[in-house]
Coordinates of C-alpha atoms and ligand atoms in Angstrom, one line a residue:
X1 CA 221.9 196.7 72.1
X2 CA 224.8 199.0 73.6
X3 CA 225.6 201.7 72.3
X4 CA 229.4 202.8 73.2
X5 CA 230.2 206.2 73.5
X6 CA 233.7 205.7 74.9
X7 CA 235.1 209.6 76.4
X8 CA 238.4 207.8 78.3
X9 CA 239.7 206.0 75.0
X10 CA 239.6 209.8 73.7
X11 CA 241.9 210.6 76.6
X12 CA 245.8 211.5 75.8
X13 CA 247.2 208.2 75.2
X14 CA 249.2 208.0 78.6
X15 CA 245.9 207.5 80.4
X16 CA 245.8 204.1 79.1
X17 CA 247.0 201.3 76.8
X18 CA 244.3 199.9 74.4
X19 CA 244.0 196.2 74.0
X20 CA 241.3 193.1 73.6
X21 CA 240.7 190.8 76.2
X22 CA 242.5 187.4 76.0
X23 CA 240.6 184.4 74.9
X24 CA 239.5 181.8 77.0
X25 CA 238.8 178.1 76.5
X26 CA 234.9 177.7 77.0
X27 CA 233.0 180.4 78.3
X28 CA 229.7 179.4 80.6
X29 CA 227.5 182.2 81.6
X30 CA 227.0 181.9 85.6
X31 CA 225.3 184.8 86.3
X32 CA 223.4 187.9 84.3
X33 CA 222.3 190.8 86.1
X34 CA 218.8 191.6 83.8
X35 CA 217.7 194.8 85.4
X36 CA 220.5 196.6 85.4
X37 CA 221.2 194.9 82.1
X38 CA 218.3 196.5 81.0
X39 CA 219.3 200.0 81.9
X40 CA 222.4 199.3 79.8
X41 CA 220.1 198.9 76.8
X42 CA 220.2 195.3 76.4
X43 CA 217.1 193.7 76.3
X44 CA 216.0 190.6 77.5
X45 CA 216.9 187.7 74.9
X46 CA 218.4 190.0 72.7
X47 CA 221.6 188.3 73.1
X48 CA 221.4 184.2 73.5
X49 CA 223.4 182.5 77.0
X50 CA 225.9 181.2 74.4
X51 CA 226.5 184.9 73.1
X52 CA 226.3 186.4 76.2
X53 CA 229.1 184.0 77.5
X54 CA 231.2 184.9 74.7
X55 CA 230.6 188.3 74.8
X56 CA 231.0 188.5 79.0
X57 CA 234.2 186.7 78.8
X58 CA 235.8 188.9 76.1
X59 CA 236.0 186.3 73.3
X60 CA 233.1 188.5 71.2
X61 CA 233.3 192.5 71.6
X62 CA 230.4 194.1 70.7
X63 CA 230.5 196.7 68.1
X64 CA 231.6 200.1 69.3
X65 CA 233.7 198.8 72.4
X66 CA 237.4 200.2 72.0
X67 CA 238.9 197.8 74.8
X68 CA 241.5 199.5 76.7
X69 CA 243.5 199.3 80.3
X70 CA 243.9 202.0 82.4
X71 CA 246.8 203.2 84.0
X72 CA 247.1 204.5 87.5
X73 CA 249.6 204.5 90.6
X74 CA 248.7 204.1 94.3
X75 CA 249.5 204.1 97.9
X76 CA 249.5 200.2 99.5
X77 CA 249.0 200.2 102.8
X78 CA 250.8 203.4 103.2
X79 CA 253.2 202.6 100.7
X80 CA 253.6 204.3 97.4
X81 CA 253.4 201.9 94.3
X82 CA 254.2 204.2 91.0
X83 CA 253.1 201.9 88.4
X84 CA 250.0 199.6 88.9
X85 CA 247.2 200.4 86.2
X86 CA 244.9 197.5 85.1
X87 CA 246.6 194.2 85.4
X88 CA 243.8 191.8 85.3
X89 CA 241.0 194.5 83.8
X90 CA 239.4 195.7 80.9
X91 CA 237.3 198.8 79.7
X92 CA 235.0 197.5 76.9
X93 CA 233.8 201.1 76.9
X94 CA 231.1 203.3 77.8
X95 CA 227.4 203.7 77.3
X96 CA 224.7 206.0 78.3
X97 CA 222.6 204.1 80.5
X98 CA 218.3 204.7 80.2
X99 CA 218.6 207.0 83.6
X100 CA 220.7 208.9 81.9
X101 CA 224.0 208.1 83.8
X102 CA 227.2 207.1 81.9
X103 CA 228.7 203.8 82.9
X104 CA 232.0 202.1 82.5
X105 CA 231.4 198.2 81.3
X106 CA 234.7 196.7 82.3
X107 CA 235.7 193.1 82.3
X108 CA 237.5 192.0 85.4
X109 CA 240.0 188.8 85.2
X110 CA 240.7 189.0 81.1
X111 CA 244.2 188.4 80.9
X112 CA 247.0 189.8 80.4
X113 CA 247.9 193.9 80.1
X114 CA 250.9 195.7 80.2
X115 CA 250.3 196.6 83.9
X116 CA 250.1 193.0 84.7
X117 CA 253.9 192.8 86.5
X118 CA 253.4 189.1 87.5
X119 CA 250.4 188.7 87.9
X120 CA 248.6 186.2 85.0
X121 CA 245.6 188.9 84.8
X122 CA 242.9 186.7 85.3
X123 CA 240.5 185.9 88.4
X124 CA 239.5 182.4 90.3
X125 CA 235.3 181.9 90.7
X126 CA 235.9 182.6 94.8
X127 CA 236.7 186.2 94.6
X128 CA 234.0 186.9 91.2
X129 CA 231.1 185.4 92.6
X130 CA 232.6 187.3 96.5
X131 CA 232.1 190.8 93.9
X132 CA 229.1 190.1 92.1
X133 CA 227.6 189.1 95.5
X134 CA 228.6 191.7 97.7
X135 CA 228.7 194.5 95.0
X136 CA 225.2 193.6 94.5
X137 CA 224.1 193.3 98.2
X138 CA 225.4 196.7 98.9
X139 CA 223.4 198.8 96.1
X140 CA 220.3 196.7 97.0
X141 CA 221.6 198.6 100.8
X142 CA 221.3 202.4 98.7
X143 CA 225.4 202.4 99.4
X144 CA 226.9 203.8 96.8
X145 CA 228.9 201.0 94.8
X146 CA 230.5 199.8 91.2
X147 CA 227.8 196.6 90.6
X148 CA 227.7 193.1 88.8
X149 CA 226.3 192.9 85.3
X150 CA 227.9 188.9 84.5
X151 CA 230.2 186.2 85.9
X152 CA 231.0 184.0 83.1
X153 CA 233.6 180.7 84.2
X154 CA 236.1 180.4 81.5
X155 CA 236.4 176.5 81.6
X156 CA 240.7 177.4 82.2
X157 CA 242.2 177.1 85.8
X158 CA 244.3 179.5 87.7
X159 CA 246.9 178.4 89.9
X160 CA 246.4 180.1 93.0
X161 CA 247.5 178.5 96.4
X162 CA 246.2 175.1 94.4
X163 CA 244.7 175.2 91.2
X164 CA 241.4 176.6 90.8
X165 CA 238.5 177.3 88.4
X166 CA 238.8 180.6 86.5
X167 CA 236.0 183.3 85.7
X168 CA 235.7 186.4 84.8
X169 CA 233.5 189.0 86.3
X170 CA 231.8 192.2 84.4
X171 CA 231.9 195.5 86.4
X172 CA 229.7 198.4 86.1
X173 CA 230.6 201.8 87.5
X174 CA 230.5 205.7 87.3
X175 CA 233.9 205.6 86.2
X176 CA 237.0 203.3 87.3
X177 CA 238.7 207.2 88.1
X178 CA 240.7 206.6 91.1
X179 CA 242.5 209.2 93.1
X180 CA 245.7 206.9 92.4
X181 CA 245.0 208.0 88.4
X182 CA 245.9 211.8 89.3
X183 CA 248.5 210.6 91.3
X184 CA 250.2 208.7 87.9
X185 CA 250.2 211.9 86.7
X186 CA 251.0 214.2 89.3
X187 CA 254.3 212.1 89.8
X188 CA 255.1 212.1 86.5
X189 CA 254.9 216.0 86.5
X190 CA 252.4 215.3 83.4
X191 CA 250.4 218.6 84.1
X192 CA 249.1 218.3 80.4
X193 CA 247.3 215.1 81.0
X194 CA 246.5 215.6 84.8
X195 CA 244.6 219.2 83.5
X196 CA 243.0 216.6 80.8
X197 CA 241.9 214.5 83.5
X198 CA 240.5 217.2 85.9
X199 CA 238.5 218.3 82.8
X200 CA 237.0 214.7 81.9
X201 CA 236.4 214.1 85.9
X202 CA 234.3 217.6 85.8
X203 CA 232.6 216.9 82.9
X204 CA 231.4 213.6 83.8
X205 CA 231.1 213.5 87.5
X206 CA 231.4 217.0 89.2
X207 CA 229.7 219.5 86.3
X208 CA 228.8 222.0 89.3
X209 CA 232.8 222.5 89.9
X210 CA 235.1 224.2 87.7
X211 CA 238.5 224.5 90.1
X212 CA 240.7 222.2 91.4
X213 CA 239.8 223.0 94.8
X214 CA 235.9 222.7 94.2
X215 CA 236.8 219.5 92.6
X216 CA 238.5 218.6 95.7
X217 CA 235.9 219.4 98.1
X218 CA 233.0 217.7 95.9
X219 CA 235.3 214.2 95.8
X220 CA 235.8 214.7 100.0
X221 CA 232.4 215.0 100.4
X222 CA 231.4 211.9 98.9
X223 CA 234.2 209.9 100.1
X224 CA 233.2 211.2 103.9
X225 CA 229.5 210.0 102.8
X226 CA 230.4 206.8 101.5
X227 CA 232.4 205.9 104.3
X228 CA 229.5 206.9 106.8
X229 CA 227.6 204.3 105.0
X230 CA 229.9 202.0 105.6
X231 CA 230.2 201.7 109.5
X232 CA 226.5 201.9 109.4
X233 CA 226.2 198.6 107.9
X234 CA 229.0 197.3 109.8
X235 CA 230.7 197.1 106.8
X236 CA 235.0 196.6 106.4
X237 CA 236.3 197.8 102.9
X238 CA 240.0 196.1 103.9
X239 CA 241.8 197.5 101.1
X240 CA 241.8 201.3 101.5
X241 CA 244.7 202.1 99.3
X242 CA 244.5 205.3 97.1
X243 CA 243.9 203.0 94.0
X244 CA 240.5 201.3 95.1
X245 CA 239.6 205.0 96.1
X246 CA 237.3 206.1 93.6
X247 CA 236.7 209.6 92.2
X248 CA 233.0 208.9 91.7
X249 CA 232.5 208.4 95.8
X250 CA 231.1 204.8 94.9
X251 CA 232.6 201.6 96.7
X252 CA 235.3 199.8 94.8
X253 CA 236.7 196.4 94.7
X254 CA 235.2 194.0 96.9
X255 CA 238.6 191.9 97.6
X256 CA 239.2 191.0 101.5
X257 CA 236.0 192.8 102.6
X258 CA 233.4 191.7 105.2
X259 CA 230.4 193.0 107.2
X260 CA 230.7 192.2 110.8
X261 CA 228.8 189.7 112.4
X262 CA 229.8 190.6 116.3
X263 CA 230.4 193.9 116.8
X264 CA 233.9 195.1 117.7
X265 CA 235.6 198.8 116.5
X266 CA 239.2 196.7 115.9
X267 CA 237.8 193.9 113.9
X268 CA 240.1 193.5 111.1
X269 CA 239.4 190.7 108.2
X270 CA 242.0 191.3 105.5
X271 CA 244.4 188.4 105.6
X272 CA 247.2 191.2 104.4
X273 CA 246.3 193.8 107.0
X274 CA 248.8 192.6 109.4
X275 CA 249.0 196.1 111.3
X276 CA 245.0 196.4 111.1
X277 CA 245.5 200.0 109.0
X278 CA 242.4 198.8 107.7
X279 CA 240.5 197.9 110.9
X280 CA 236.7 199.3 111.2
X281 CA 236.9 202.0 113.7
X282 CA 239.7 203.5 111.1
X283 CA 238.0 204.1 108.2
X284 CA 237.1 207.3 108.6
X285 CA 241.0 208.4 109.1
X286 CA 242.1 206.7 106.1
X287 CA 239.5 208.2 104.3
X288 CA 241.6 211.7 105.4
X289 CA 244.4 209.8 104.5
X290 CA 243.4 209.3 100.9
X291 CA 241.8 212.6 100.6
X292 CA 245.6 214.3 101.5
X293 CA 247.1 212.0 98.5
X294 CA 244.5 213.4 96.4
X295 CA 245.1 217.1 97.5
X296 CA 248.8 216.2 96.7
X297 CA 248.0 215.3 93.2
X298 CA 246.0 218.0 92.4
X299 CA 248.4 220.6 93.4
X300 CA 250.0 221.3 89.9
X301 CA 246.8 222.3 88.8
X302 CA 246.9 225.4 91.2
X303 CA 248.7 229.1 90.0
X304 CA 250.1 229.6 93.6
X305 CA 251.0 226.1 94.7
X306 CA 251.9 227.3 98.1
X307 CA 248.6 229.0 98.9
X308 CA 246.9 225.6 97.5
X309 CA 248.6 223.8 100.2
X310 CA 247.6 226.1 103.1
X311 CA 244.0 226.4 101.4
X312 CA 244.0 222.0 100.9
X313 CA 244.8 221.7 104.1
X314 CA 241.9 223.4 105.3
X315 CA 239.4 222.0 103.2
X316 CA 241.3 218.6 104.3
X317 CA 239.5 219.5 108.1
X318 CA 235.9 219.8 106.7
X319 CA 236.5 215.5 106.0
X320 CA 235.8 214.7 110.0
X321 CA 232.6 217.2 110.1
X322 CA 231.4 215.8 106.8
X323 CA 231.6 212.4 107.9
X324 CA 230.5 212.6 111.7
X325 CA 227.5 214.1 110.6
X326 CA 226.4 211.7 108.2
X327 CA 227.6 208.9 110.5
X328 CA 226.1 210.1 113.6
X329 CA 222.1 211.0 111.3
X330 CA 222.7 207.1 110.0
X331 CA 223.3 205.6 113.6
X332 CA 220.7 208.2 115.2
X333 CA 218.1 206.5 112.6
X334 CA 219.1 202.7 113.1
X335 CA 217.8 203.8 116.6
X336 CA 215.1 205.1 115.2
X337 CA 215.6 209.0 116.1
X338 CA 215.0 210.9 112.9
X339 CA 214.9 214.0 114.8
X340 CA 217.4 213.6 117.4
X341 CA 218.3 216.5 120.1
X342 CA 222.0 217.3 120.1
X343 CA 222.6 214.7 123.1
X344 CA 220.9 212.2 121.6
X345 CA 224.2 211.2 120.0
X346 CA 225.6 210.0 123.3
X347 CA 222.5 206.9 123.1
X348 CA 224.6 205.8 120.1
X349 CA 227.5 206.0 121.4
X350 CA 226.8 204.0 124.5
X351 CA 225.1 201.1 122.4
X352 CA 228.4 200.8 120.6
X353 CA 230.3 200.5 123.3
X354 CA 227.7 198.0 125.7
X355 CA 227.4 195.8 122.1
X356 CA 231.2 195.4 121.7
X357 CA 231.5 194.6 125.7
X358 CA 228.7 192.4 125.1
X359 CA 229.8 190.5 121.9
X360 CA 226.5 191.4 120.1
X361 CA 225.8 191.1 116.3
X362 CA 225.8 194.5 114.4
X363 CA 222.9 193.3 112.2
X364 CA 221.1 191.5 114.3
X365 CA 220.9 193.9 117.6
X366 CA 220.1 196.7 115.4
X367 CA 217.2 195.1 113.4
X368 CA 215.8 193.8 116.6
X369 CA 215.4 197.3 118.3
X370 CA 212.6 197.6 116.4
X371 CA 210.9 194.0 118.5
X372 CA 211.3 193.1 121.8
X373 CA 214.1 190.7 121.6
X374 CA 217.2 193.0 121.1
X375 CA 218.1 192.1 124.8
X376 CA 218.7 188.7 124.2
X377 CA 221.9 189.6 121.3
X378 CA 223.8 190.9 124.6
X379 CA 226.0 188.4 126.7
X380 CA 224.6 190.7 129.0
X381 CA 221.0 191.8 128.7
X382 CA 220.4 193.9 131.8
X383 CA 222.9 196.0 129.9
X384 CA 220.5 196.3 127.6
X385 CA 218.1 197.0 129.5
X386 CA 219.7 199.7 131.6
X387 CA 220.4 201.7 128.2
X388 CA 217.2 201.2 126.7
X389 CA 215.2 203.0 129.4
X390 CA 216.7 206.3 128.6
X391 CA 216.2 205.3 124.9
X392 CA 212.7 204.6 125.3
X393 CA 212.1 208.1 126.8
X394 CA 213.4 209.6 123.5
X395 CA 211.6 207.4 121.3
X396 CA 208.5 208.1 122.4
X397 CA 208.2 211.4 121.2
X398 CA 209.6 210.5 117.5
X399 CA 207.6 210.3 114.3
X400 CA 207.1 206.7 112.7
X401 CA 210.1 205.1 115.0
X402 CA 209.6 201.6 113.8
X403 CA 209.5 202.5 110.6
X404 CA 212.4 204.6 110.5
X405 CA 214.4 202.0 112.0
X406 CA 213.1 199.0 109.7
X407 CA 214.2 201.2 106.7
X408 CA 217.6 202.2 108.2
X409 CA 218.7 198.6 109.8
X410 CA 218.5 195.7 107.1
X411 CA 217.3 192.3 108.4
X412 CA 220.5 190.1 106.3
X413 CA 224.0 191.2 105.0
X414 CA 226.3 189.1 103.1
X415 CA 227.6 186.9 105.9
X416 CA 231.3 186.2 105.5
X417 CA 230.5 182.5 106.6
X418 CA 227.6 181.8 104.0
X419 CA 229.9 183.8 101.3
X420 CA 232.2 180.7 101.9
X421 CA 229.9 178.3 102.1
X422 CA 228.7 179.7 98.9
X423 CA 232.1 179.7 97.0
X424 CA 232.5 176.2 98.1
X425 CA 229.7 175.1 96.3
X426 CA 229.9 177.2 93.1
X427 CA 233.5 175.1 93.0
X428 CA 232.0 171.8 93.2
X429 CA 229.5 173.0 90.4
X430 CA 226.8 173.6 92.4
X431 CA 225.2 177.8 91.9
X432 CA 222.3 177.5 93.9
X433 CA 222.8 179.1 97.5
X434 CA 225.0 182.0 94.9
X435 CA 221.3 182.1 93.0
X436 CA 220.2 181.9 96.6
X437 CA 221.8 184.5 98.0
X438 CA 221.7 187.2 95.2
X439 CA 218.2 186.9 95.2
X440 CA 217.6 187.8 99.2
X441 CA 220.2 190.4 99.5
X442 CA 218.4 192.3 96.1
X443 CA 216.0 192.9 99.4
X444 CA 217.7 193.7 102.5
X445 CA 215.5 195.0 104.2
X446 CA 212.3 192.4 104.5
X447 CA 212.1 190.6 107.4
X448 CA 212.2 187.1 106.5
X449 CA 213.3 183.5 107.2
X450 CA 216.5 184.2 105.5
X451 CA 219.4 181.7 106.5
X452 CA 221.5 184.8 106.1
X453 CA 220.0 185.9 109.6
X454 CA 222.0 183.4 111.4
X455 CA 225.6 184.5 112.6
X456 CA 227.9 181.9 112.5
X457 CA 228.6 179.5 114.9
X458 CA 232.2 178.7 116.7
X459 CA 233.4 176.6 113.5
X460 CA 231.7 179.0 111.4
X461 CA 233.7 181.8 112.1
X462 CA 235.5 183.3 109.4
X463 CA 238.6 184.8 111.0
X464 CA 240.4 185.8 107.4
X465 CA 239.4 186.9 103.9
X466 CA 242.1 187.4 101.2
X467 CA 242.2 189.2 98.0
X468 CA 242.2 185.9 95.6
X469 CA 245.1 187.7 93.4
Ligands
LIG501 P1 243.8 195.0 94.0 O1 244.5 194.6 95.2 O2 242.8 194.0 93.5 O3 243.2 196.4 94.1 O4 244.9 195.1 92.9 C1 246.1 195.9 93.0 C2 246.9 195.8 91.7 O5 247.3 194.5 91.4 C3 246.2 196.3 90.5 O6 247.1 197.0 89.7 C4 245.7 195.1 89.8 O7 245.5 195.2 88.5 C5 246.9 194.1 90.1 N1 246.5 192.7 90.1 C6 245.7 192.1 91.0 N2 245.5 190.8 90.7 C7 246.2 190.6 89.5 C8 246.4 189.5 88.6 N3 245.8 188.3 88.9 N4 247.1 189.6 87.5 C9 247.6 190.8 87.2 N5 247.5 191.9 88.0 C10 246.8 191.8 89.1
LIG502 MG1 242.2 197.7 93.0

């Protein structure tokens, strides 16, 4: 069983608003996440489907879960939004996982909550099986990431764009912290609960930092990190905004996001990212961009609030250095260089820029420098060619290149095209390419006959994702 040991409900009460999950009609358990189930402390067929579905989709709470929806603020697309908070989500609690780690259980598309606006709280199957997929595909990666324990369907519709079958999906994380929950408090000049919150966030993520600024530089770092991970999988968050920026450094809410198929630095997927804020190639600056939002909020918690904005600032530069690091010891590896010379960087840099010329597949090109056929992913290959003779010369003298580049370059990603294709199905009633598909990308990185190796053709394209709210 769980056992709950909920630290946010014993937060002040302005952190949140506690309330159960709204009913639904008939409950069906679509998918259960057993392993990491397991390291929740629920055994397997300790809890029957039926249960589970009730329990999953918030008709049943388990014993010891004090339900609650957490408030925070954001920036949207640059924009500052002072109330958002939980609309559609719900903290069952906490538990102490068998690693150790504390985890947040939260139940994603539950109804209803005071931050709701109007929006009718709840989720269609698209976008929860899009989470449980993709959340799921990225820690089988070793990215950082909230993951899926259950998708349950709720047997009600939501009326979306047309009307559409409802589900609810459960989401385990670090914490659902965001930097836009110090800014709630920081522009309500609540110091008193801000400090509170600085404490809990020590306590349960950062224990090696005891000031605001360590704090600071601790969250930068792993946001820099996380980030780095991201452009090497190819992979497009597309909904930066200081609320989906998450305190723990892991990645949070998989709405309009996509892993590229060809390589290009501008590609853009998100449906609401008009301008492209959110493109690829500017990650990295929004990650700055987030960071200075949370430097802003955490300036109360300074004595001399004018030397915390000069000394901010300065950590603020260490963000680019952090991530270019990271990124360029990722990308030096996916070319199989795990002890690169201080110009190797520059092979990277030119691969980039000959596979956007050359329309080339991110995944794809980089799992096949480890054959003989990555030539053939260029529109061009004697550009290929060309680069890879200076490459070659550098290989040669590295430790275990093939190796190193079969463990750094994963053979399938969640293609945005078979993601549809998926959804599709799962509407009609059919779950096996989602079984399907969980069940390759839990192993990225074997070679195999995967149809998740195919980029998609012409008609396949998908040119837009959207956030299903
Ligand atoms: P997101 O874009 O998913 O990060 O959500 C941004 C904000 O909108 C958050 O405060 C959500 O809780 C809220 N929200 C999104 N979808 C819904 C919905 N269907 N009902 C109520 N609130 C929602
Ligand atoms: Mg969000």
């Amino acid at each position: 069983m769980i056992v709950f040991d909920n630290s946010y409900a014993r937060l002040p009460e302005a952190t949140h608003t506690k309330l159960s999950p709204s009913p639904v009609s008939a409950p069906k358990l679509i998918a259960f996440n057993d392993q990491l189930a397991q390291i929740l402390g629920l055994k397997p067929g300790e809890i029957s489907p039926n249960d589970m579905a009730q329990v999953f989709s918030g008709n049943h709470l388990l014993d010891g879960s004090d339900p609650l929806a957490t408030a925070y603020s954001g920036h949207q697309f640059g924009n500052w939004n002072p109330t958002l908070g939980d609309g559609r989500a719900i903290l069952l609690g906490e538990t102490i996982g068998s690693d150790g780690q504390r985890y947040d259980i939260q139940l994603k598309g539950s109804g209803r909550t005071p931050f709701s606006r109007n929006g009718d709280g709840r989720a269609a199957l698209g976008p929860v099986l899009r989470e449980y997929v993709v959340s799921e595909a990225m820690h089988a990666l070793g990215i950082p990431t909230t993951r899926a324990l259950a998708a349950v369907s709720t047997g009600d519709k939501v009326q979306r764009e047309t009307a559409l079958p409802g589900a609810i999906v459960t989401r385990v994380a670090a914490s659902h912290i965001r930097v836009g929950t110090f800014q709630y408090f920081a522009a309500r000049r609540d110091i008193e609960t801000l400090r509170a919150l600085f404490d809990h966030v020590v306590a349960r993520h950062y224990p090696d930092c005891s000031t605001p600024m360590e704090l600071f530089r601790a969250v930068m770092d792993r946001q820099a990190i996380l980030i780095a991970h991201w452009m090497s999988v190819g992979f497009i968050h597309g909904v930066m905004n200081t609320d989906n920026c998450q305190i723990a450094g892991e990645t949070i809410d998989y709405g309009p996001c996509a892993f590229m198929d060809v390589f290009h630095p501008d590609q853009v997927f998100s449906s609401i990212d008009r301008g492209g804020r959110y493109r690829y190639k500017n990650q990295p600056d929004i990650g700055v961009w987030n960071m200075a939002q949370f430097a802003t909020s955490l300036i109360p918690l300074f004595d001399d609030q004018d030397a915390a904005i000069e000394a901010l600032n300065d950590a603020l530069n260490q963000f680019v250095a952090t991530f270019k690091t990271e990124h360029d010891r990722l990308f030096l590896r996916k070319i199989g260089l795990s002890k690169p010379e201080k110009s190797d960087i520059s092979l990277v840099a030119d691969l980039l820029t000959l596979m956007a010329e050359n329309q080339a597949d991110f995944t794809n090109t980089f799992r096949a420098l480890s054959g003989d056929a990555a030539r053939d992913q260029f529109a061009d290959p004697t550009a290929f060619d060309h680069w890879s003779q200076g490459w070659k010369e550098r290989l040669a003298s590295q430790p275990d290149p093939i190796e190193v580049m079969n463990t750094s370059n994963p053979a399938i990603i969640a293609r945005n095209h078979r993601i549809e294709e998926m959804i599709q199905s799962a509407t009609q009633g059919d779950y096996s390419k989602f079984e399907r598909m969980t069940q390759e990308l839990a192993r990225p990185f074997d070679a195999t006959n995967s149809t998740l190796t195919r980029p998609p053709t012409e008609q396949e394209i998908v040119h837009a994702t959207f956030c299903g709210t």
